[in-house]
Coordinates of C-alpha atoms in Angstrom, one line a residue:
M202 CA -7.4 -19.6 19.2
E203 CA -3.9 -20.9 19.2
A204 CA -1.1 -17.7 19.6
E205 CA 1.2 -18.1 16.7
L206 CA 2.3 -16.2 13.8
R207 CA 0.9 -18.0 10.8
F208 CA -1.4 -17.1 8.1
G209 CA -3.9 -19.4 8.1
I210 CA -4.4 -18.3 12.1
V211 CA -4.1 -15.3 12.0
T212 CA -6.7 -15.2 8.9
G213 CA -8.7 -18.3 11.0
L214 CA -9.7 -15.7 13.5
F215 CA -11.4 -13.1 10.9
Y216 CA -13.8 -15.6 9.7
R217 CA -14.5 -16.6 13.1
C218 CA -15.5 -13.9 13.6
A219 CA -17.6 -13.6 10.4
G220 CA -19.0 -16.4 11.5
R221 CA -18.2 -17.5 8.3
P222 CA -15.8 -20.6 7.2
A223 CA -12.1 -20.0 5.8
P224 CA -11.7 -20.7 2.6
R225 CA -8.9 -23.1 0.6
Q226 CA -6.1 -22.6 1.2
L227 CA -5.8 -20.8 -2.5
D228 CA -8.8 -19.2 -2.9
L229 CA -7.6 -17.5 1.1
L230 CA -3.8 -16.8 -0.1
N231 CA -6.0 -14.5 -2.9
E232 CA -8.7 -13.4 -1.2
W233 CA -5.7 -11.3 1.3
F234 CA -3.0 -10.9 -1.7
G235 CA -4.8 -11.5 -5.0
G236 CA -2.4 -11.4 -8.0
L237 CA 0.5 -11.2 -5.9
V238 CA 0.4 -15.1 -4.8
I239 CA -2.1 -16.6 -7.6
C240 CA -2.3 -16.1 -11.1
E241 CA -6.4 -16.8 -12.3
E242 CA -6.2 -18.3 -15.9
E243 CA -9.1 -17.6 -18.0
S244 CA -11.6 -20.5 -18.2
D245 CA -15.5 -21.4 -18.1
G246 CA -15.5 -22.2 -15.1
N247 CA -16.4 -26.1 -15.5
T248 CA -13.1 -27.6 -16.5
K249 CA -11.0 -28.9 -14.7
T250 CA -7.9 -27.6 -15.2
P251 CA -4.9 -28.8 -12.9
P252 CA -3.1 -25.5 -10.9
Y253 CA 0.4 -25.2 -11.4
F254 CA 3.6 -23.4 -10.0
S255 CA 5.3 -21.4 -12.2
E256 CA 9.4 -20.5 -11.3
E257 CA 9.0 -17.4 -13.8
D258 CA 7.0 -14.9 -11.9
L259 CA 7.1 -17.3 -8.6
R260 CA 3.3 -17.8 -9.0
I261 CA 0.6 -20.5 -8.6
H262 CA -1.1 -20.7 -12.1
A263 CA -4.8 -21.4 -11.6
V264 CA -8.3 -21.7 -12.5
R265 CA -12.0 -21.1 -11.3
Y266 CA -13.6 -24.4 -11.5
H267 CA -17.5 -23.8 -9.8
E268 CA -16.6 -20.0 -8.5
R269 CA -13.8 -21.6 -6.5
L270 CA -10.0 -22.2 -7.6
Y271 CA -9.1 -25.2 -8.2
S272 CA -6.6 -27.8 -6.0
G273 CA -6.9 -30.8 -7.4
A274 CA -5.5 -33.8 -6.0
D275 CA -1.7 -32.1 -6.9
E276 CA 0.2 -32.8 -4.0
I277 CA 3.6 -29.9 -5.3
I278 CA 0.6 -27.2 -5.0
A279 CA -0.7 -28.9 -1.8
Q280 CA 2.7 -28.3 0.2
L281 CA 3.0 -24.9 -1.5
C282 CA 0.5 -23.9 -0.3
G283 CA 0.5 -25.7 3.6
R284 CA 3.8 -23.6 3.8
L285 CA 2.1 -20.6 2.9
T286 CA -0.4 -20.4 5.4
G287 CA 1.8 -22.8 7.7
L288 CA -0.7 -24.8 7.4
A289 CA 1.9 -27.7 6.3
R290 CA 1.2 -31.0 8.0
G291 CA 4.8 -32.6 6.0
N292 CA 8.4 -31.0 5.6
R293 CA 9.0 -30.9 1.6
E294 CA 12.1 -29.3 1.3
K295 CA 11.4 -28.5 -2.6
Q296 CA 8.3 -26.4 -1.4
R297 CA 9.7 -24.5 1.5
K298 CA 12.2 -23.2 -0.9
N299 CA 9.8 -21.9 -3.1
A300 CA 7.5 -20.8 -0.9
V301 CA 10.4 -18.8 0.2
L302 CA 10.9 -17.5 -3.8
V303 CA 7.1 -16.4 -3.0
Q304 CA 7.9 -14.6 0.4
K305 CA 11.2 -12.9 -1.4
H306 CA 8.9 -12.1 -4.9
V307 CA 5.8 -10.8 -3.1
C308 CA 8.3 -8.3 -0.3
R309 CA 10.3 -7.6 -3.3
R310 CA 7.8 -5.7 -5.5
M311 CA 5.9 -4.8 -1.9
C312 CA 9.0 -2.5 -1.3
E313 CA 9.9 -1.8 -5.5
D314 CA 6.2 -0.5 -5.8
Y315 CA 4.7 1.3 -3.1
S316 CA 0.8 1.6 -4.3
L317 CA 1.3 -3.3 -4.3
F318 CA 1.4 -2.0 0.2
E319 CA -1.8 -0.1 -1.0
Y320 CA -3.2 -2.6 -2.9
V321 CA -3.0 -5.1 0.2
I322 CA -4.2 -2.9 2.7
A323 CA -7.1 -2.0 0.5
L324 CA -7.7 -5.9 0.1
A325 CA -7.9 -6.4 4.6
G326 CA -10.2 -3.3 4.4
S327 CA -12.4 -4.1 2.2
A328 CA -13.0 -7.5 3.7
V329 CA -12.8 -5.7 8.0
L330 CA -14.4 -3.2 7.3
E331 CA -18.1 -5.2 5.8
L332 CA -18.0 -6.7 8.9
A333 CA -21.4 -6.1 11.1
D334 CA -21.1 -3.2 13.9
E335 CA -21.1 -6.3 15.9
E336 CA -18.7 -8.1 14.2
L337 CA -16.2 -5.2 14.0
N338 CA -16.5 -4.9 17.8
T339 CA -15.3 -8.3 18.9
F340 CA -12.5 -8.7 16.1
Y341 CA -10.9 -5.7 16.9
Q342 CA -11.5 -7.2 21.1
E343 CA -10.5 -10.7 19.3
L344 CA -7.1 -8.8 17.2
L345 CA -5.9 -7.2 20.0
R346 CA -6.2 -10.5 22.9
F347 CA -4.2 -12.3 20.5
V348 CA -1.2 -10.0 20.2
I349 CA -1.2 -10.6 23.7
D350 CA -1.3 -13.7 23.7
L351 CA 1.8 -14.0 20.5
A352 CA 4.2 -11.8 23.0
Y353 CA 3.6 -14.3 26.0
A354 CA 3.9 -17.1 24.1
R355 CA 7.4 -15.8 22.7
E356 CA 8.4 -15.0 26.2
E357 CA 7.9 -18.2 27.2
M358 CA 9.2 -20.2 24.5
S359 CA 13.0 -21.2 25.0
E360 CA 15.4 -20.4 22.8
S361 CA 15.9 -23.8 21.5
E362 CA 11.8 -23.7 20.3
R363 CA 12.6 -20.9 18.4
D364 CA 14.8 -22.3 16.7
G365 CA 13.2 -25.8 16.2
E366 CA 9.4 -24.5 14.4
P367 CA 8.3 -25.6 11.8
F368 CA 8.1 -21.5 10.1
P369 CA 11.2 -19.6 12.5
V370 CA 10.7 -15.7 12.4
D371 CA 13.0 -13.7 13.8
D372 CA 12.7 -12.2 17.4
E373 CA 14.1 -8.7 16.0
I374 CA 10.5 -9.2 12.8
F375 CA 8.3 -10.7 15.2
D376 CA 8.8 -7.9 17.8
A377 CA 8.5 -5.3 15.0
V378 CA 5.2 -6.7 13.8
V379 CA 3.2 -7.4 16.6
Y380 CA 4.6 -4.4 18.1
N381 CA 3.2 -2.3 15.2
A382 CA -0.3 -4.4 14.5
A383 CA -1.1 -3.4 18.5
Y384 CA -0.3 0.6 18.3
Q385 CA -2.7 0.9 15.7
L386 CA -5.3 -1.0 17.5
N387 CA -4.5 0.8 20.3
L388 CA -5.4 4.3 18.2
E389 CA -9.1 2.6 18.3
T390 CA -9.7 3.8 14.8
A391 CA -11.4 1.1 11.8
E392 CA -7.6 2.7 9.7
G393 CA -5.8 1.5 13.1
L394 CA -8.2 -1.8 13.3
V395 CA -7.3 -2.1 9.6
N396 CA -3.9 -1.4 9.2
G397 CA -3.4 -3.9 11.8
Y398 CA -4.5 -6.9 11.0
T399 CA -2.5 -5.8 7.4
W400 CA 0.8 -6.1 10.2
L401 CA -0.7 -9.1 11.1
L402 CA -1.5 -10.8 7.4
L403 CA 2.5 -9.5 6.4
G404 CA 4.0 -10.9 9.1
S405 CA 2.3 -14.5 9.7
F406 CA 3.0 -15.0 5.2
L407 CA 6.4 -13.3 4.8
R408 CA 8.0 -14.4 7.8
N409 CA 11.4 -13.8 8.1
E410 CA 10.3 -12.2 4.5
A411 CA 9.1 -8.8 6.5
G412 CA 11.9 -7.6 7.6
R413 CA 12.5 -5.6 4.6
I414 CA 8.4 -4.2 4.9
T415 CA 9.2 -3.5 8.2
R416 CA 12.3 -1.3 8.0
R417 CA 10.8 0.5 4.8
F418 CA 7.1 1.2 6.0
D419 CA 7.8 0.8 9.9
S420 CA 8.0 4.3 12.1
S421 CA 6.2 3.3 15.5
F422 CA 8.6 0.6 16.1
N423 CA 12.0 3.1 16.3
E424 CA 11.8 4.9 19.3
V425 CA 13.1 8.7 18.8
N426 CA 12.7 10.3 22.0
R427 CA 10.5 7.6 24.5
M428 CA 12.2 9.2 27.8
P429 CA 10.5 6.3 30.6
S430 CA 12.7 3.6 31.6
E431 CA 11.9 0.3 31.1
E432 CA 13.3 -3.0 29.8
P433 CA 14.1 -3.7 25.8
T434 CA 11.3 -6.0 25.9
L435 CA 8.3 -6.5 23.8
L436 CA 6.5 -7.1 26.5
S437 CA 7.5 -3.9 28.2
K438 CA 6.6 -1.7 25.3
L439 CA 3.8 -3.5 25.0
D440 CA 2.8 -2.7 28.4
Y441 CA 3.8 0.7 28.2
L442 CA 1.4 1.3 25.0
F443 CA -1.7 0.1 26.8
F444 CA -1.1 1.7 30.4
P445 CA 2.0 4.6 30.0
E446 CA -0.4 6.1 32.8
D447 CA 2.2 3.5 35.3
Y448 CA 5.4 4.5 34.0
E449 CA 7.5 7.2 35.1
F450 CA 9.6 9.4 33.2
T451 CA 12.8 9.5 33.7
Y452 CA 16.4 11.6 32.3
D453 CA 19.5 9.6 31.6
G454 CA 22.1 12.8 30.1
D455 CA 23.8 15.1 31.9
D456 CA 22.3 18.1 29.4
F457 CA 21.2 20.8 31.9
E458 CA 21.7 23.0 29.1
S459 CA 19.1 23.1 26.7
R460 CA 15.7 24.0 27.1
F461 CA 14.2 20.3 26.8
P462 CA 17.0 17.8 27.0
D463 CA 17.7 15.4 23.8
I464 CA 14.8 15.7 22.1
R465 CA 14.9 15.6 18.7
W466 CA 12.9 18.6 17.1
Q467 CA 11.3 17.3 12.7
C468 CA 10.5 20.2 11.0
D469 CA 7.0 19.7 10.1
Q470 CA 7.7 20.9 6.7
C471 CA 10.6 19.1 5.1
G472 CA 11.3 16.4 7.6
A473 CA 14.8 17.7 8.4
V474 CA 16.4 17.5 11.5
L475 CA 16.5 21.3 13.7
N476 CA 19.5 20.8 16.0
D477 CA 21.4 19.8 13.1
Q478 CA 21.2 22.9 11.5
E479 CA 23.3 25.8 12.4
G480 CA 22.6 28.6 15.3
F481 CA 19.2 26.3 16.6
D482 CA 18.9 27.3 20.2
D483 CA 15.7 25.2 21.6
H484 CA 14.9 28.3 23.7
Y485 CA 13.1 30.0 21.2
E486 CA 9.8 30.0 20.6
A487 CA 9.8 29.0 17.3
W488 CA 12.6 28.5 14.9
Q489 CA 13.0 28.3 10.8
C490 CA 13.5 25.3 8.8
R491 CA 17.3 26.6 7.2
R492 CA 16.2 23.6 4.3
C493 CA 12.2 25.0 3.1
G494 CA 11.9 28.2 5.2
H495 CA 8.9 26.5 7.5
I496 CA 8.3 28.5 10.8
N497 CA 8.7 25.3 13.3
P498 CA 6.9 25.8 17.6
L499 CA 9.3 25.2 19.9
D500 CA 6.5 24.0 21.8
P501 CA 6.9 21.1 24.4
R502 CA 3.2 20.2 23.0
R503 CA 4.4 20.0 19.8
I504 CA 7.3 16.7 21.4
Y505 CA 6.0 13.3 20.7
E506 CA 7.4 9.5 22.2
N507 CA 8.2 8.3 18.3
N508 CA 7.1 9.6 14.6
E509 CA 4.2 7.1 14.3
D510 CA 2.2 8.6 18.1
A511 CA 3.5 12.3 15.7
F512 CA 2.0 11.7 12.8
N513 CA -1.8 10.2 14.8
D514 CA -1.7 12.9 17.2
R515 CA -1.5 10.6 19.7
M516 CA 0.0 11.6 23.0
P517 CA 2.6 14.1 23.0
M518 CA 5.1 13.6 26.1
A519 CA 3.4 15.1 28.9
E520 CA 5.3 18.2 29.9
D521 CA 4.8 17.9 33.8
K522 CA 6.6 14.2 33.5
M523 CA 9.6 15.7 31.9
K524 CA 10.2 18.4 34.0
E525 CA 10.3 16.1 37.4
A526 CA 12.8 13.5 35.7
L527 CA 15.0 16.0 34.6
E528 CA 14.3 17.7 38.1
R529 CA 15.0 14.2 39.7
R530 CA 18.3 13.8 37.6
K531 CA 19.9 17.1 38.6
K532 CA 19.6 16.8 41.8
Q533 CA 21.1 13.0 41.6
Q534 CA 24.4 14.9 40.0
N535 CA 24.5 17.6 42.3
H536 CA 24.5 14.7 45.4
K537 CA 27.0 13.1 43.9
R538 CA 29.4 16.1 43.5

């Protein structure tokens, strides 16, 4: 399996684990994104009606012929599908632009209507969770290997190679998609598996337009309370995600008066930042939110490294490591004086 973030490759990984051939391109797009990309016209199922691309609703219109969507020999549709799946053999500028219009349209609709985002997740879930237990385990292992291979392949590419890709994607968007997929897979839950695969589906199909999705729905990539010192690269973030025990916590600030320096406390009820509320002091055992009145315990066991860790109740920050980091910082400051 090639380590490239292309829709045809990402879905091919699923079909390989499921032990069945991938559908043809129209059916492939329809299976994972449904009516967002393909508009299935009414048909008796036995008539070959050529598909066409509508510039009004930015969808491919097709009929079902003998239980499959009929693609015919239309070169325009073939080129457009090839661009959307990342498997195009040629590069027709017109269809490249149409593919981008489709991607923008799908992304815009998903951002405006969250139920469409849930719809895509549901499509992925219905397919993935139908796998037998052994197939499901194989799929999980293959996905995990795939996201790591993606990160290494990206790291080894030169800037000119990235710019010259036939299906380029910005570094920031690529990193966000791959990291979010890895984060979800690392939860080792059925929901995490579906969510992780959905991130790969979205990133590989929407390409650069996926940036709108990551900015709208992403939380795991936005580091809020992370203290370990690390290089800001995708590989280092993945390394810390999978092997946090190998990292030493560090603190670079100068706040030694606070009980928990540089930790941003958020209300468990309404999400308000407690640090910004008048009179807040993290030496209290608890704090009543000024906005909603909810009482929040200021407990080190409630400190997480980012919002998604908190949401999943995953890996709260180790209090002993945080204290050690603060003590090392104090000694460094005292030594300088």
